[in-house]
CSV table of C-alpha atoms and ligand atoms in Angstrom, one decimal:
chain,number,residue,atom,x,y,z
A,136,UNK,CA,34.0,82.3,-7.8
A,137,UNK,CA,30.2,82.8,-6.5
A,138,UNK,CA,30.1,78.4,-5.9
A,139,UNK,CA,29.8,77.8,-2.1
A,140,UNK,CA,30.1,74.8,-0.3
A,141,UNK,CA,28.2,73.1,2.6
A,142,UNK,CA,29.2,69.5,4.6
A,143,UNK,CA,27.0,67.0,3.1
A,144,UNK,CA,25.8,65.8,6.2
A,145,UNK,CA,27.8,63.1,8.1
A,146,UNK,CA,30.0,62.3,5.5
A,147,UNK,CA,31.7,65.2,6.4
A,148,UNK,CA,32.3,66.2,2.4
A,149,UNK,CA,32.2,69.4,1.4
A,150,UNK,CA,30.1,69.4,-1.8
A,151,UNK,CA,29.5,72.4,-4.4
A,152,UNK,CA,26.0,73.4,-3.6
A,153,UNK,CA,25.3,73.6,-7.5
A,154,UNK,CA,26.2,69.8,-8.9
A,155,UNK,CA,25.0,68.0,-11.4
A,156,UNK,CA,22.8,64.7,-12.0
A,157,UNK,CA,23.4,62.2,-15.1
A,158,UNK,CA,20.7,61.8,-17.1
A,159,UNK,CA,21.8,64.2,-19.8
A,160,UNK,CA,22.4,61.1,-21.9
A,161,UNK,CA,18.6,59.8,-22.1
A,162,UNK,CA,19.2,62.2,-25.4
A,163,UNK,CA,20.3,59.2,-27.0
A,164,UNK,CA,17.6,56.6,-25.5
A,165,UNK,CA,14.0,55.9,-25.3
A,166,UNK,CA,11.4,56.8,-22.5
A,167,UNK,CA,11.8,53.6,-20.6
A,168,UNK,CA,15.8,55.0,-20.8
A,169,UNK,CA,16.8,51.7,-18.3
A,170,UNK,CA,15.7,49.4,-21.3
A,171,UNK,CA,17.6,50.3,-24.5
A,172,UNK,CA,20.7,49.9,-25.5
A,173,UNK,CA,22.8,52.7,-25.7
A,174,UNK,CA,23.9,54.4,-29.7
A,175,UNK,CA,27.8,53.5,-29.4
A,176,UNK,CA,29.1,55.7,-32.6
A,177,UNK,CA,26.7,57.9,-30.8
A,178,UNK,CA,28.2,57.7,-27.3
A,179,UNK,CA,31.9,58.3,-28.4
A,180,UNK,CA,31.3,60.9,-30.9
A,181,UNK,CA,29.7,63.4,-28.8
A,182,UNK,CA,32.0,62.4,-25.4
A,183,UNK,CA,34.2,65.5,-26.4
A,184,UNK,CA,31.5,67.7,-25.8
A,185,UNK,CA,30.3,66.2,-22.2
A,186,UNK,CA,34.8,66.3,-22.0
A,187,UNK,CA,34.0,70.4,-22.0
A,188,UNK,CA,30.7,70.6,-19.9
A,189,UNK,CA,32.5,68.1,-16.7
A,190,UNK,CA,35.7,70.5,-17.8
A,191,UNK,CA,33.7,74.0,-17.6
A,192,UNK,CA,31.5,72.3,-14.3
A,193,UNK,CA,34.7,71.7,-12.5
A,194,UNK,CA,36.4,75.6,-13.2
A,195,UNK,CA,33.4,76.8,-12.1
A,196,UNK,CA,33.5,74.7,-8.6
A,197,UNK,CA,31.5,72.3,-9.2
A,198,UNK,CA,32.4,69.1,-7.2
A,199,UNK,CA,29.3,66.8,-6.9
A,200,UNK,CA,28.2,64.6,-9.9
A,201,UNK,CA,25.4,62.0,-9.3
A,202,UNK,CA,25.3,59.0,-11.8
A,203,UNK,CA,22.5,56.4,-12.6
A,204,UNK,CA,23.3,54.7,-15.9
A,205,UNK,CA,26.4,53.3,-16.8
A,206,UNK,CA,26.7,54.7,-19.5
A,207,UNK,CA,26.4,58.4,-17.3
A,208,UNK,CA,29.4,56.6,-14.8
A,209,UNK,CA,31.4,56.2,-17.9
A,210,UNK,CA,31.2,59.3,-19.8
A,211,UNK,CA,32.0,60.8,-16.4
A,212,UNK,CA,35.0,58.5,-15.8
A,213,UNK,CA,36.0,59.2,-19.1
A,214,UNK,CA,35.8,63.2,-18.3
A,215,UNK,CA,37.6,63.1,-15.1
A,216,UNK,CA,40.2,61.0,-16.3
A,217,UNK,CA,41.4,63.4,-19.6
A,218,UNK,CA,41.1,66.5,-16.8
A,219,UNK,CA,42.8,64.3,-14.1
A,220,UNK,CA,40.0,65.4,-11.8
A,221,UNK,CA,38.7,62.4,-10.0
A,222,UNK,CA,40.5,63.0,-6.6
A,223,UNK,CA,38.3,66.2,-7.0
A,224,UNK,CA,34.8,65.0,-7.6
A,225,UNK,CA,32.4,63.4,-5.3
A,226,UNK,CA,31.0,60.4,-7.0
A,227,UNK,CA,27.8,59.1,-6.4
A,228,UNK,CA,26.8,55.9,-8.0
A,229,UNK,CA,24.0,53.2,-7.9
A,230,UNK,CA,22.9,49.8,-9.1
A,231,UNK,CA,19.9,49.7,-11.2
A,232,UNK,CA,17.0,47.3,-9.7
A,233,UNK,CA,19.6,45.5,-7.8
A,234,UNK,CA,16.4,43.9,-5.3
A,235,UNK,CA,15.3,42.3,-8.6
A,236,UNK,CA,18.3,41.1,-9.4
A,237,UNK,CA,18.6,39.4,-6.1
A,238,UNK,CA,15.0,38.2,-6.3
A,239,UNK,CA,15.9,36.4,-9.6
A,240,UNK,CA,19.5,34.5,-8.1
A,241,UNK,CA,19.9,32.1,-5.9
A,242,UNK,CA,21.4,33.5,-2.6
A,243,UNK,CA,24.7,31.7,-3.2
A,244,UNK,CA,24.9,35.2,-6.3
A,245,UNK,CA,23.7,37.3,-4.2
A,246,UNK,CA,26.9,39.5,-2.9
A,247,UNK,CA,28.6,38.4,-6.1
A,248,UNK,CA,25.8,40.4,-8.1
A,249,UNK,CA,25.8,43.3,-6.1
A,250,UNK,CA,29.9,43.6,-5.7
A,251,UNK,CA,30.1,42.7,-10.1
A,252,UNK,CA,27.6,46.1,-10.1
A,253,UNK,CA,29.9,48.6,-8.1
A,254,UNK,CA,33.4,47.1,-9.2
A,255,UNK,CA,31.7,47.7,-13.0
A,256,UNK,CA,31.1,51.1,-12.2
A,257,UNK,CA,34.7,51.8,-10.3
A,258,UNK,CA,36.3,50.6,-13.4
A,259,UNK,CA,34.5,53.0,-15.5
A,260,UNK,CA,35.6,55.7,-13.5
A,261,UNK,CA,39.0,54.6,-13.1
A,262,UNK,CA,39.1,54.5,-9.9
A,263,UNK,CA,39.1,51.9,-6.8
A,264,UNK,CA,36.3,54.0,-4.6
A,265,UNK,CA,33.2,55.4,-4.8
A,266,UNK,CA,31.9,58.6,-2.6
A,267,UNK,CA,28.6,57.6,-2.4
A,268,UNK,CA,26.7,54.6,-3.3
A,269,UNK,CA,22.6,55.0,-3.4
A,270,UNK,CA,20.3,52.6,-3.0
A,271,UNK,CA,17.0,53.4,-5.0
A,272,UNK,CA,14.2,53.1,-2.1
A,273,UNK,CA,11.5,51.1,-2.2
A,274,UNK,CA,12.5,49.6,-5.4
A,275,UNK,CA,9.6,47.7,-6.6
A,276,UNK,CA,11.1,44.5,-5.3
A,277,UNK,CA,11.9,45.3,-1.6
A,278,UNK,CA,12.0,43.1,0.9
A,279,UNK,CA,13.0,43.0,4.4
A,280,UNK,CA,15.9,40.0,3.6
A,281,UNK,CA,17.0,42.1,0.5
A,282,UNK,CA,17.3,45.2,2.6
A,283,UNK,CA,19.3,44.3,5.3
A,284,UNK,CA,21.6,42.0,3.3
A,285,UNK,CA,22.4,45.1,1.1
A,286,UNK,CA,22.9,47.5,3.9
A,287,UNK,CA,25.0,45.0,5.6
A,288,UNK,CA,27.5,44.4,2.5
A,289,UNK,CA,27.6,48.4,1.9
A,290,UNK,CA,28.4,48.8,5.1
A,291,UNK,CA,31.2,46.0,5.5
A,292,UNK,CA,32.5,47.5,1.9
A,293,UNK,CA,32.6,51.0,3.7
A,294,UNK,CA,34.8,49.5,6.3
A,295,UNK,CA,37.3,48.8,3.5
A,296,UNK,CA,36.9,52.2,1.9
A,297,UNK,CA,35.4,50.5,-1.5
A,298,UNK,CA,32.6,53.0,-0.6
A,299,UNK,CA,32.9,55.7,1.2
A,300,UNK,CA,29.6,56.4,2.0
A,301,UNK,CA,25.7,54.7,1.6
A,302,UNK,CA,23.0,56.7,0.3
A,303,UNK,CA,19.4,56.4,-0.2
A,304,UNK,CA,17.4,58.0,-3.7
A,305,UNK,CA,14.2,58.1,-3.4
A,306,UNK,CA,10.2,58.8,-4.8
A,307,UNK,CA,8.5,58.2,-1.7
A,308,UNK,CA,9.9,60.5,1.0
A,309,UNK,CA,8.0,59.1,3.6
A,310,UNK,CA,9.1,55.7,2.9
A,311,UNK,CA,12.5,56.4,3.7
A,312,UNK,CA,12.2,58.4,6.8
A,313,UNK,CA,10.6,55.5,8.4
A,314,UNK,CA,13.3,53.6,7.3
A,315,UNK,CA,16.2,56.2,8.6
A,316,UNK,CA,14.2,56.2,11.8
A,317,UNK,CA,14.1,52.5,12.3
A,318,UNK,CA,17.5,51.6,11.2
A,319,UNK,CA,19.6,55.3,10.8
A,320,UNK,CA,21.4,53.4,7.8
A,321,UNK,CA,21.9,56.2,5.0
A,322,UNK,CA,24.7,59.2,5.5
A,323,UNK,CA,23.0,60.7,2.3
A,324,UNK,CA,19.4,60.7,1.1
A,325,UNK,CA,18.7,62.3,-2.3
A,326,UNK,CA,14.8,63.2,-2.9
A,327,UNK,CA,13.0,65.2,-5.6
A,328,UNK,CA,12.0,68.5,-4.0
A,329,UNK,CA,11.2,71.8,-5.7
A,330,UNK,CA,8.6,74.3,-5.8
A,331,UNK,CA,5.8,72.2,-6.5
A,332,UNK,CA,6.8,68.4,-4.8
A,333,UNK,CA,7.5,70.1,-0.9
A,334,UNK,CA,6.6,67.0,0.6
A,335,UNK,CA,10.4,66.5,1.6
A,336,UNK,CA,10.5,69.7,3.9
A,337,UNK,CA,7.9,68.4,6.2
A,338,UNK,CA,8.5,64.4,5.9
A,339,UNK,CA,12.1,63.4,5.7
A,340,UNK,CA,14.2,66.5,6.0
A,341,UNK,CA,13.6,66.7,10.2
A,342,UNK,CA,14.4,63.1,10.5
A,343,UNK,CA,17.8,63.7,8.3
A,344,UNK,CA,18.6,66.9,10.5
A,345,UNK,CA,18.0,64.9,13.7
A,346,UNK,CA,20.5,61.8,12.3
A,347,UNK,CA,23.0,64.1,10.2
A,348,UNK,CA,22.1,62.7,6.9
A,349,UNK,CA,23.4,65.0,4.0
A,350,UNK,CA,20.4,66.3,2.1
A,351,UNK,CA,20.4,65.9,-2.0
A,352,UNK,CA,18.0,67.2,-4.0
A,353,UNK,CA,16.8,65.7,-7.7
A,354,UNK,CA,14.8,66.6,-10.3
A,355,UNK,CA,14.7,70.2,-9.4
A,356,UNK,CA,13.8,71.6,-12.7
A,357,UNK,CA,11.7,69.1,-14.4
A,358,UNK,CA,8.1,69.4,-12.5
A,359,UNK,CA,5.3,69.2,-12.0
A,360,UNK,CA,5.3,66.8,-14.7
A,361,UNK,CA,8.4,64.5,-14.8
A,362,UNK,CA,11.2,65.1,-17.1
A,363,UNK,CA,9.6,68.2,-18.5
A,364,UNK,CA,11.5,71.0,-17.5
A,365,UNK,CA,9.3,73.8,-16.0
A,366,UNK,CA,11.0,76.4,-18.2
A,367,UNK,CA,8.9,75.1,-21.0
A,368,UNK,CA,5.9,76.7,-19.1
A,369,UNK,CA,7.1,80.0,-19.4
A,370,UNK,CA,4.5,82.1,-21.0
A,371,UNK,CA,4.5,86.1,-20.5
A,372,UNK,CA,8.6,86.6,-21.7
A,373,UNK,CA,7.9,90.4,-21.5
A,374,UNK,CA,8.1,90.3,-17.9
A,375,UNK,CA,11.2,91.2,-16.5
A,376,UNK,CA,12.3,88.6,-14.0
A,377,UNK,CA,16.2,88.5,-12.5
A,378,UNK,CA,16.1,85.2,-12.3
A,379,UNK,CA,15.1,82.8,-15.4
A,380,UNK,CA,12.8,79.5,-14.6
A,381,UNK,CA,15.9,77.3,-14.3
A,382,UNK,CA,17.6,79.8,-12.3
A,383,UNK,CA,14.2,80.1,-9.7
A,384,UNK,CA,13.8,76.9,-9.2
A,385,UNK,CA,17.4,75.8,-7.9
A,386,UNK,CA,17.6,79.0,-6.1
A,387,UNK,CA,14.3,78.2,-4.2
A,388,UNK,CA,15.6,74.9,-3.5
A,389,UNK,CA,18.8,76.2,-2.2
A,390,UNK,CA,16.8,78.7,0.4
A,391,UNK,CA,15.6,75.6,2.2
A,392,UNK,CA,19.1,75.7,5.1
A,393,UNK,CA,18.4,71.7,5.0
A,394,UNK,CA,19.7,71.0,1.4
A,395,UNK,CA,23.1,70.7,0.7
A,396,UNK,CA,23.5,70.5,-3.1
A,397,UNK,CA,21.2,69.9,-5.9
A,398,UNK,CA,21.7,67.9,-9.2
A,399,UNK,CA,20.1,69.2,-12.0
A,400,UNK,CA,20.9,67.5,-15.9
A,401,UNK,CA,22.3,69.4,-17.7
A,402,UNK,CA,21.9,68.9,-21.7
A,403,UNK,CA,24.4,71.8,-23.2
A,404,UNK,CA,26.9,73.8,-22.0
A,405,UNK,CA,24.4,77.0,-22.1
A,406,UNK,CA,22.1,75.4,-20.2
A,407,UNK,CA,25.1,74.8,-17.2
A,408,UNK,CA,26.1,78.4,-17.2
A,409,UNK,CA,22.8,79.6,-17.1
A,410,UNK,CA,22.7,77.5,-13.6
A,411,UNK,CA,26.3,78.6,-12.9
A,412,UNK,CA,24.9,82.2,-13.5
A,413,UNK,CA,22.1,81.7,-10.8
A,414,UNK,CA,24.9,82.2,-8.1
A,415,UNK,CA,26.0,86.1,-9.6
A,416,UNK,CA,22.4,87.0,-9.2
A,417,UNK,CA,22.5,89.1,-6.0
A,418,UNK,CA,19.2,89.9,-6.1
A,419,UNK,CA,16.5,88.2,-3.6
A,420,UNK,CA,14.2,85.5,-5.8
A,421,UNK,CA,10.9,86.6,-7.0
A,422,UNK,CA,8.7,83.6,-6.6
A,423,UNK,CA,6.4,85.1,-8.9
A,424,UNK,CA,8.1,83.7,-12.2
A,425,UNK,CA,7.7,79.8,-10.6
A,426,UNK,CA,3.7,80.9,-9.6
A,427,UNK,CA,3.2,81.9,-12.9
A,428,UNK,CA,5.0,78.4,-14.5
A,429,UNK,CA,3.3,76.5,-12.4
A,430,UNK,CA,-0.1,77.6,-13.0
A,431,UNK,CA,0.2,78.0,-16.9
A,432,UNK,CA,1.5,73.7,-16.3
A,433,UNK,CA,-1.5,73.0,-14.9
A,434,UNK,CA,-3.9,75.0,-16.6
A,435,UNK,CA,-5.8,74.0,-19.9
A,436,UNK,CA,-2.7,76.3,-21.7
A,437,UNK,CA,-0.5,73.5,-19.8
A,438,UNK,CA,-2.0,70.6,-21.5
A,439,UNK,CA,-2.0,72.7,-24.9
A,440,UNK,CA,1.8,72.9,-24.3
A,441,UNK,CA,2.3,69.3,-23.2
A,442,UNK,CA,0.1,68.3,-26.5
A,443,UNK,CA,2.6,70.2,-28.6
A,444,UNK,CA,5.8,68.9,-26.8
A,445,UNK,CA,4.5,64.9,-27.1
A,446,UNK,CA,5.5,65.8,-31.0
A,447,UNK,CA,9.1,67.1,-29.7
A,448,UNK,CA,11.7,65.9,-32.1
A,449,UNK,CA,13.3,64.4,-28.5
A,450,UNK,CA,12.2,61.5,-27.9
A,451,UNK,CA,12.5,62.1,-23.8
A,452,UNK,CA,11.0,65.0,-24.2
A,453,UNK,CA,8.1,63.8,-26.4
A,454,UNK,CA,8.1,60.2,-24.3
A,455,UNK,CA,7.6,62.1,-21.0
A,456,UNK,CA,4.7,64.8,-22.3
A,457,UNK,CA,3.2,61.7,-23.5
A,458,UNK,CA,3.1,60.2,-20.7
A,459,UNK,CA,2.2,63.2,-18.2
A,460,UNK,CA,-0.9,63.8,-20.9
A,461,UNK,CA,-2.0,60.0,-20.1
A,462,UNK,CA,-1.8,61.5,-16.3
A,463,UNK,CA,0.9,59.8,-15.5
A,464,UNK,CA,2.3,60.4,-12.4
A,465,UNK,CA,6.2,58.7,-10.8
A,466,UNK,CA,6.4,56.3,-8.0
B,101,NAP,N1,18.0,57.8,-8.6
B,101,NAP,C1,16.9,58.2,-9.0
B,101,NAP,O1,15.9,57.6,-8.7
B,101,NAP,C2,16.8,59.4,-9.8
B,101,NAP,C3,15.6,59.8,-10.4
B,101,NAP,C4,15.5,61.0,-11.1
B,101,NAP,C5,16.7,61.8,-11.2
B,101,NAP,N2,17.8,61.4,-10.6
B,101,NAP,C6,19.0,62.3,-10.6
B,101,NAP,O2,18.6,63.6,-10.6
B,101,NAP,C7,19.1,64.3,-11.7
B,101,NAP,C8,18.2,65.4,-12.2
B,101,NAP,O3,16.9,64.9,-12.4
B,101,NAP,P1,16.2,65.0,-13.8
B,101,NAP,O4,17.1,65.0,-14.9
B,101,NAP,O5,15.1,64.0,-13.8
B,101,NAP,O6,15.5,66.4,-13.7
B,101,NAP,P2,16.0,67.9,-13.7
B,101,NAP,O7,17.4,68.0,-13.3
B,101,NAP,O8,15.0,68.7,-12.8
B,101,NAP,O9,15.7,68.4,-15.2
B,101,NAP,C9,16.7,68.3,-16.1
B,101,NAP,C10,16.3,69.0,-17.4
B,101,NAP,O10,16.1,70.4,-17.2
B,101,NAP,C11,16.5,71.1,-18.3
B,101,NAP,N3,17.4,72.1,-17.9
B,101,NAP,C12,18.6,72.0,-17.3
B,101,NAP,N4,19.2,73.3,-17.1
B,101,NAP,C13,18.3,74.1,-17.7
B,101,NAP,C14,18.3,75.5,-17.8
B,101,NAP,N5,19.2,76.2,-17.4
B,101,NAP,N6,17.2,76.0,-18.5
B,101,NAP,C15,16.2,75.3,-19.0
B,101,NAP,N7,16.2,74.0,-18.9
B,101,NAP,C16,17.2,73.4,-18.2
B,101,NAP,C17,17.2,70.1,-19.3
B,101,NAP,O11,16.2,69.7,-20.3
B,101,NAP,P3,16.1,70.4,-21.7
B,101,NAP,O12,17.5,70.3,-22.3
B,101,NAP,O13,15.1,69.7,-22.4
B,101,NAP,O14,15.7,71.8,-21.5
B,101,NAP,C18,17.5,68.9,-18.4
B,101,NAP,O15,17.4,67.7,-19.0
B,101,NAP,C19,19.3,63.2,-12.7
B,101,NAP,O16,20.3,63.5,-13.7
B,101,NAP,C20,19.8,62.0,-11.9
B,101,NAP,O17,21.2,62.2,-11.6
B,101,NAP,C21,17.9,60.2,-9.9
């Protein structure tokens, strides 16, 4: 087995530096994947499939899985159960908007709504613990108050081993090492950083190396535009390259000592091996392939391409090409 392994900071875990992230499932949503409800006949009838990609993940030694949705917690849960694996996957989970949530209760709710949110996700996983629990920073409703109170209940939930460590995720990397530096609250961050968004490097990665806060890195194939893999960029085929886009990109993320696993989705069980694969390549990574992506993306052959994927049969795909035509750009 090529998988190696690095501490994920001061949780002390020792996670697969390939993992995986959850959103293969916004397949079966919309765009604005947090609004819709979920396809149920849908859901259950392709769960044997996702079954074999955890089941191949895991022999391969994979051990980190980061979740969003619920519906990405329970297909997981489910997974892990039939393979009797949860003891042997890190789990990271989250709340979705949970700031808002507080903003719209009355106080008296407020660690009843954020305890309902992780005991719903525990139960889909079977399971009375979670590795990792993230808190999305700056969610569009933070304040101070909500801050603090959450950190404060994460943290009195770590002491009972409900969580077993607090994580941040993040869009705004300078955001959050300001708040690591004031208040050294997160064991884990996990940031978008890959060939094109290096903004992490410089701005947060230091600060997480000076406080021992494990490094996870997002959204490392889908740039520059988001959710748009940068494989679909790929012009010239004819040249020869060792490593394929996919392959480049988590490799080049890899080579930075600070990061200690990366999540890519995964949509297909091809598409995992051919990131499995990326750890047989002995060759050193020609960065000429991601050069060449990147500047067909943002050329006038880019747009070209992101015209013909707005028509994608996938609606994500589609949604998201849409969207980075309109120049729409993530928070
Ligand atoms: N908490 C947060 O705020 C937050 C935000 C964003 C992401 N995340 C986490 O980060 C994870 C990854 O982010 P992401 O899904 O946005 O971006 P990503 O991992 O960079 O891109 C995933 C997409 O890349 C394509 N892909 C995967 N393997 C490939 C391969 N070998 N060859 C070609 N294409 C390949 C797939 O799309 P196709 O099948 O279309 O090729 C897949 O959907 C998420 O699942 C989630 O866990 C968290």
């Amino acid at each position: 087995m090529n998988m190696r392994y690095h501490v994920l900071g001061r949780t002390g875990l020792h996670v697969s530096e390939l993992g995986i992230g959850g959103h293969e499932y916004r397949r079966w949503l919309n765009p604005n994947h947090f609004n819709i409800e979920r396809d149920d006949k849908e859901f259950y009838n392709t769960q044997e499939e996702r079954n074999t990609l955890i089941k191949k993940a895991l022999d391969a030694g994979i051990n980190y899985f980061d979740t969003t949705l619920k519906e990405e917690v329970e297909s997981l849960g489910l997974a892990l159960k039939k393979w009797d694996k949860r003891k042997d996957a890190i789990v990271a989970i989250m709340a979705i908007f949970p700031f808002k949530k507080l903003k719209d209760s009355p106080k008296s709710r407020w660690r009843d709504i954020i305890l309902d949110e992780i005991e719903a996700r525990l139960k889909l996983l079977y399971t009375d613990y979670a590795d990792i629990f993230n808190v999305h920073m700056p969610e569009d409703n933070y304040t101070r108050e909500y801050f603090t109170f959450v950190i404060e209940l994460l943290n009195e939930l770590k002491g009972m081993g409900k969580i077993r460590a607090i994580g941040a995720s993040t869009h705004e990397p300078a955001f959050l090492a300001e708040l690591i530096r004031k208040y050294d609250c997160f064991d884990t961050v996990m940031v978008g950083y890959n060939y094109f968004m290096k903004d992490a490097k410089d701005i947060l990665f230091p600060i997480c190396k000076a406080h021992n806060v494990g490094v996870v890195v997002m959204k490392p194939i889908s740039w520059p535009y988001y959710g748009i893999p940068i494989s679909y960029f790929q012009e010239n085929r004819n040249i020869q390259y060792n490593y394929t886009p996919a392959q480049a990109s988590i490799k080049w993320i890899l080579d930075t000592q600070e990061v200690s696993t990366v999540v890519p989705s995964v949509n297909s069980i091809q598409e995992l091996e051919e990131n499995i694969n990326t750890f047989s390549i002995k060759e050193p990574l020609d960065e000429n392939i991601l050069v060449e992506c990147l500047k067909t993306a943002l050329s006038e052959k880019g747009k070209e391409i992101l015209k013909r994927l707005a028509q994608h049969p996938y609606k994500d795909i589609s949604g998201y090409a849409k969207k980075a035509l309109d120049g729409w750009k993530v928070i």
